[in-house]
Coordinates of C-alpha atoms and ligand atoms in Angstrom, one line a residue:
M1 CA -32.7 32.0 21.6
S2 CA -31.2 29.0 23.4
R3 CA -33.2 27.1 25.9
V4 CA -32.5 24.7 28.7
A5 CA -35.2 22.2 29.7
E6 CA -38.5 24.0 30.3
D7 CA -38.9 22.0 33.5
W8 CA -35.4 22.5 34.9
Y9 CA -36.7 23.1 38.4
D10 CA -38.4 19.7 38.4
S11 CA -35.9 17.7 36.4
A12 CA -32.3 18.9 36.9
S13 CA -30.1 16.5 39.0
V14 CA -29.3 19.2 41.5
R15 CA -33.0 19.7 42.1
T16 CA -34.3 16.2 42.1
R17 CA -31.6 13.5 42.6
P18 CA -30.4 12.2 46.0
R19 CA -26.8 12.4 47.1
R20 CA -25.1 9.3 45.7
M21 CA -23.7 7.2 48.5
L22 CA -21.2 4.3 48.3
D23 CA -22.5 1.3 50.1
E24 CA -19.9 -1.4 50.3
D25 CA -22.4 -4.3 50.3
R26 CA -23.9 -3.0 47.0
E27 CA -20.5 -2.7 45.4
A28 CA -19.2 -6.2 46.3
G29 CA -17.5 -7.9 43.3
L30 CA -17.8 -4.7 41.2
L31 CA -15.0 -2.4 39.8
V32 CA -14.7 1.3 40.3
F33 CA -14.4 2.0 36.6
P34 CA -14.7 -0.1 33.4
E35 CA -11.4 -1.8 32.8
H36 CA -11.7 -1.7 29.1
L37 CA -11.6 2.2 29.2
V38 CA -8.1 2.2 30.6
P39 CA -5.8 1.5 27.7
H40 CA -2.6 1.0 29.7
L41 CA -4.1 -1.9 31.8
R42 CA -3.8 -4.0 28.6
H43 CA -0.1 -3.3 28.1
E44 CA 2.2 -6.3 28.7
G45 CA 4.3 -4.2 31.1
V46 CA 1.2 -3.8 33.3
T47 CA -0.7 -7.1 32.8
G48 CA 1.9 -8.9 34.9
L49 CA 1.5 -6.6 37.9
G50 CA -0.2 -7.9 41.0
T51 CA -3.9 -7.4 41.7
D52 CA -3.2 -4.6 44.1
A53 CA -1.2 -2.6 41.6
R54 CA -3.8 -3.1 38.9
R55 CA -6.6 -2.1 41.3
A56 CA -4.6 1.0 42.1
L57 CA -4.2 1.9 38.5
L58 CA -7.9 1.5 37.8
A59 CA -8.7 3.7 40.9
Q60 CA -6.3 6.4 39.8
H61 CA -7.8 6.5 36.3
F62 CA -11.2 6.9 37.8
Y63 CA -10.0 9.7 40.2
Q64 CA -8.3 11.5 37.3
Y65 CA -11.5 11.4 35.2
M66 CA -13.6 12.7 38.1
Y67 CA -11.0 15.4 39.1
F68 CA -10.8 16.4 35.5
T69 CA -14.6 16.9 35.6
T70 CA -14.5 19.1 38.7
H71 CA -11.9 21.4 37.2
L72 CA -13.5 21.5 33.8
E73 CA -16.9 22.4 35.1
T74 CA -15.8 25.1 37.5
R75 CA -12.8 26.6 35.6
V76 CA -13.8 26.4 32.0
V77 CA -17.5 25.8 31.6
N78 CA -18.7 28.0 34.4
R79 CA -16.3 30.7 33.4
G80 CA -18.2 30.9 30.1
T81 CA -21.7 30.4 31.4
S82 CA -21.3 33.3 33.9
L83 CA -20.3 35.5 30.9
I84 CA -23.6 34.6 29.3
A85 CA -25.6 35.0 32.5
H86 CA -24.2 38.4 33.1
G87 CA -24.8 39.4 29.5
Q88 CA -21.0 40.0 29.0
V89 CA -21.1 38.8 25.4
D90 CA -21.2 40.7 22.0
L91 CA -24.7 39.4 21.3
T92 CA -28.1 40.6 22.2
L93 CA -29.3 38.0 24.7
D94 CA -32.9 37.6 25.8
A95 CA -33.8 37.4 29.5
R96 CA -34.5 33.6 29.3
T97 CA -31.1 32.8 27.7
R98 CA -29.3 34.6 30.6
L99 CA -31.4 32.8 33.2
D100 CA -30.8 29.4 31.5
A101 CA -27.1 30.1 31.7
F102 CA -27.4 30.2 35.5
K103 CA -29.3 26.9 35.5
I104 CA -26.3 25.4 33.6
Y105 CA -24.0 27.1 36.1
C106 CA -25.9 25.4 39.0
D107 CA -25.8 22.0 37.1
E108 CA -22.0 22.2 36.5
G109 CA -21.3 23.3 40.1
Y110 CA -23.3 20.3 41.3
H111 CA -21.5 18.0 38.9
A112 CA -18.2 19.2 40.4
L113 CA -19.5 18.7 43.9
F114 CA -20.8 15.2 43.4
S115 CA -17.7 14.1 41.4
L116 CA -15.4 15.1 44.3
D117 CA -17.9 13.6 46.8
V118 CA -17.8 10.2 45.0
V119 CA -14.0 10.4 44.7
Q120 CA -13.7 10.9 48.5
Q121 CA -16.1 8.1 49.3
V122 CA -14.2 5.7 46.9
E123 CA -10.8 6.7 48.4
K124 CA -12.1 5.8 51.8
S125 CA -13.7 2.6 50.8
L126 CA -10.8 1.3 48.7
G127 CA -8.1 2.7 50.9
I128 CA -6.3 4.0 47.8
P129 CA -5.6 7.8 48.1
A130 CA -5.9 9.8 44.9
L131 CA -2.7 11.2 43.4
P132 CA -2.6 15.0 43.0
F133 CA -4.3 16.2 39.8
D134 CA -2.9 19.0 37.7
F135 CA -5.4 20.8 35.4
E136 CA -2.9 23.5 34.3
P137 CA -1.6 21.7 31.2
R138 CA -5.2 21.6 29.8
L139 CA -5.8 25.3 30.6
A140 CA -2.5 26.2 29.0
R141 CA -3.5 24.4 25.9
L142 CA -6.8 26.2 25.7
E143 CA -5.1 29.5 26.3
R144 CA -2.6 28.8 23.6
T145 CA -5.3 28.2 21.0
A146 CA -7.1 31.4 22.1
A147 CA -4.0 33.5 21.9
T148 CA -3.1 32.1 18.5
F149 CA -6.5 32.5 16.7
L150 CA -8.4 35.0 18.8
P151 CA -5.8 37.2 20.4
D152 CA -8.1 40.2 20.8
H153 CA -11.3 38.3 21.7
G154 CA -10.6 36.7 25.0
S155 CA -14.2 36.3 26.2
L156 CA -15.3 35.0 22.7
A157 CA -12.6 32.4 23.0
Q158 CA -13.8 31.4 26.4
L159 CA -17.3 31.0 25.1
L160 CA -16.1 28.8 22.2
Q161 CA -14.2 26.6 24.6
V162 CA -17.4 26.0 26.4
V163 CA -19.2 25.3 23.1
A164 CA -16.5 22.7 22.3
F165 CA -16.6 21.0 25.7
E166 CA -20.4 21.0 25.9
T167 CA -21.1 19.6 22.4
V168 CA -18.4 16.9 22.1
V169 CA -19.9 13.5 22.9
T170 CA -17.8 10.9 24.5
R171 CA -19.7 7.7 23.8
F172 CA -18.0 5.7 26.6
L173 CA -19.5 8.1 29.2
A174 CA -23.0 7.3 28.2
Q175 CA -22.2 3.5 28.5
I176 CA -21.1 3.6 32.1
P177 CA -24.6 3.9 33.7
R178 CA -25.5 0.6 32.0
D179 CA -22.3 -1.3 32.7
P180 CA -23.1 -4.0 35.3
T181 CA -19.4 -4.5 36.2
V182 CA -19.1 -1.0 37.6
F183 CA -19.7 0.4 41.2
R184 CA -23.3 1.4 41.5
V185 CA -22.5 4.7 43.0
V186 CA -20.3 5.6 40.0
R187 CA -23.1 4.5 37.6
E188 CA -25.6 6.6 39.4
A189 CA -23.4 9.7 39.5
V190 CA -22.5 9.4 35.8
D191 CA -26.1 8.9 34.9
D192 CA -27.1 12.1 36.8
H193 CA -24.4 13.9 34.9
V194 CA -25.2 12.5 31.4
K195 CA -28.9 13.4 31.8
D196 CA -28.1 17.1 32.5
E197 CA -25.6 17.3 29.7
I198 CA -28.2 16.4 27.1
H199 CA -29.9 19.7 27.8
H200 CA -26.6 21.6 27.9
H201 CA -25.7 20.1 24.5
A202 CA -28.9 21.5 22.9
Y203 CA -28.4 24.9 24.5
F204 CA -24.9 25.3 23.2
V205 CA -25.7 24.1 19.7
K206 CA -28.2 26.9 19.4
F207 CA -25.9 29.3 21.2
F208 CA -23.0 28.6 18.8
K209 CA -25.3 29.2 15.8
E210 CA -26.3 32.6 17.3
I211 CA -22.7 33.6 17.9
W212 CA -21.8 32.6 14.4
A213 CA -24.6 34.6 12.8
S214 CA -23.4 37.7 14.7
L215 CA -19.8 37.5 13.6
S216 CA -18.1 39.8 11.0
P217 CA -16.6 37.9 8.0
A218 CA -13.1 38.5 9.4
L219 CA -13.9 37.1 12.8
R220 CA -15.6 34.1 11.2
V221 CA -12.3 33.1 9.7
Q222 CA -10.7 33.3 13.1
V223 CA -13.4 31.3 14.8
A224 CA -13.5 28.7 12.1
C225 CA -9.8 28.2 12.5
A226 CA -9.9 28.1 16.3
M227 CA -12.8 25.5 16.6
P228 CA -10.9 22.4 15.4
H229 CA -8.1 23.3 17.9
F230 CA -10.6 23.8 20.8
V231 CA -12.1 20.4 20.0
N232 CA -8.6 18.9 20.0
D233 CA -7.7 20.7 23.2
C234 CA -10.7 19.4 25.0
L235 CA -10.6 15.7 23.9
R236 CA -6.9 14.8 23.7
P237 CA -6.0 13.1 27.0
D238 CA -3.3 14.5 29.2
L239 CA -0.8 11.8 29.7
G240 CA 1.0 13.4 32.7
P241 CA -1.5 11.9 35.2
V242 CA -1.2 8.4 33.6
H243 CA 2.6 8.7 33.9
S244 CA 2.3 9.5 37.6
A245 CA -0.1 6.6 38.2
L246 CA 2.3 4.1 36.5
L247 CA 5.2 5.4 38.6
S248 CA 3.0 5.2 41.8
V249 CA 2.6 1.4 41.4
G250 CA 6.3 0.9 41.2
L251 CA 6.9 0.8 37.4
S252 CA 10.3 2.2 36.6
P253 CA 10.8 5.7 35.0
E254 CA 12.7 3.9 32.2
L255 CA 9.7 1.7 31.4
T256 CA 6.8 4.1 31.7
P257 CA 7.5 6.3 28.6
A258 CA 7.4 3.1 26.4
I259 CA 4.0 2.1 27.9
L260 CA 2.6 5.5 27.2
E261 CA 3.9 5.4 23.6
D262 CA 2.4 2.0 23.0
C263 CA -1.0 2.7 24.5
Y264 CA -1.5 6.3 23.4
R265 CA -0.3 6.3 19.8
E266 CA -0.8 9.4 17.8
E267 CA -3.2 7.9 15.3
V268 CA -5.3 6.4 18.1
L269 CA -5.5 9.8 19.8
T270 CA -6.4 11.5 16.6
A271 CA -9.1 8.9 15.9
T272 CA -10.6 9.5 19.4
V273 CA -10.7 13.2 18.8
R274 CA -12.4 12.7 15.4
E275 CA -14.9 10.3 16.8
S276 CA -15.9 12.2 20.0
G277 CA -15.6 15.6 18.3
R278 CA -17.8 14.7 15.3
H279 CA -20.9 16.5 16.6
T280 CA -19.0 19.7 17.2
L281 CA -17.2 19.5 13.9
R282 CA -20.5 18.8 12.2
L283 CA -22.0 21.8 14.0
C284 CA -19.2 24.0 12.6
E285 CA -19.8 22.5 9.2
S286 CA -23.5 23.2 9.3
V287 CA -22.9 27.0 9.6
G288 CA -20.4 26.9 6.7
A289 CA -17.4 27.4 8.9
F290 CA -15.4 24.7 7.1
D291 CA -16.2 26.1 3.7
L292 CA -13.4 28.6 4.5
P293 CA -10.0 27.3 3.1
Q294 CA -8.1 28.6 6.1
A295 CA -10.3 26.4 8.4
R296 CA -9.9 23.4 6.2
E297 CA -6.1 23.8 6.5
Q298 CA -6.4 23.7 10.3
L299 CA -8.6 20.6 10.1
D300 CA -6.0 18.9 7.9
L301 CA -3.2 19.9 10.2
L302 CA -4.9 18.2 13.1
G303 CA -6.0 15.2 11.0
L304 CA -9.7 15.8 11.7
Ligands
LIG1 FE1 -21.4 18.9 33.6
LIG2 FE1 -22.6 20.8 30.9

């Protein structure tokens, strides 16, 4: 059965790492987030803006990423891990797997806590308040996929959503802790997060294989068709918050749609999903999920 680190009590961030604090002296000359990870900062409609507006856009992008994390951890990932911990799944789970699910639950709760903590510290230090963040479009997308492919299997769908989020690998995230241009407090917080996620990844790879082995042939078809969509749902960025950020620095409502179109072109978004989702897609492939023609059709449909 699936395992989290044997030494969780002595290695998990929530058990061993200090609270990450922003110290303005340590951050002098650094940026809150890597500029190269914010596509719209390179757009000609944005490059001409003043320093304050560009700093605000960078800060909002950082806030959105951290807010996204807080929502994802508590509303999607921990929704699924608590099902596992309580044994509310159609699988025979051993005692250890259930206990490990609560370890992940604690990890994710802590990730949400320190993400919000760092946002609040950064807001205060920069004097740039975060815009409101709306997670509902993402939840709606996940629900839509669940309703389309697994209409009678709500909790299985919620578990697969967790498998998708916990096994995709966004390479840029792993680079932040080593990026010398970025706020130290941000590098430290992201490093704490990435270290825990390595263990979660391994747990959910095993967990998915066990789920798959337990499925009837009919349900396998449904799951195989749903997985590419869940990967797409979790990786495709929501552009609503970017739109709000552009408006907040004074760009006109007429100009912003064109900036979004230029910076987030369909083929670029699809390539990102393919690249960051490759581990999850390979995991599905490894169990034979994509040998099913119906699943291949869904992959083609999404360009994956
Ligand atoms: Fe996490
Ligand atoms: Fe996780």
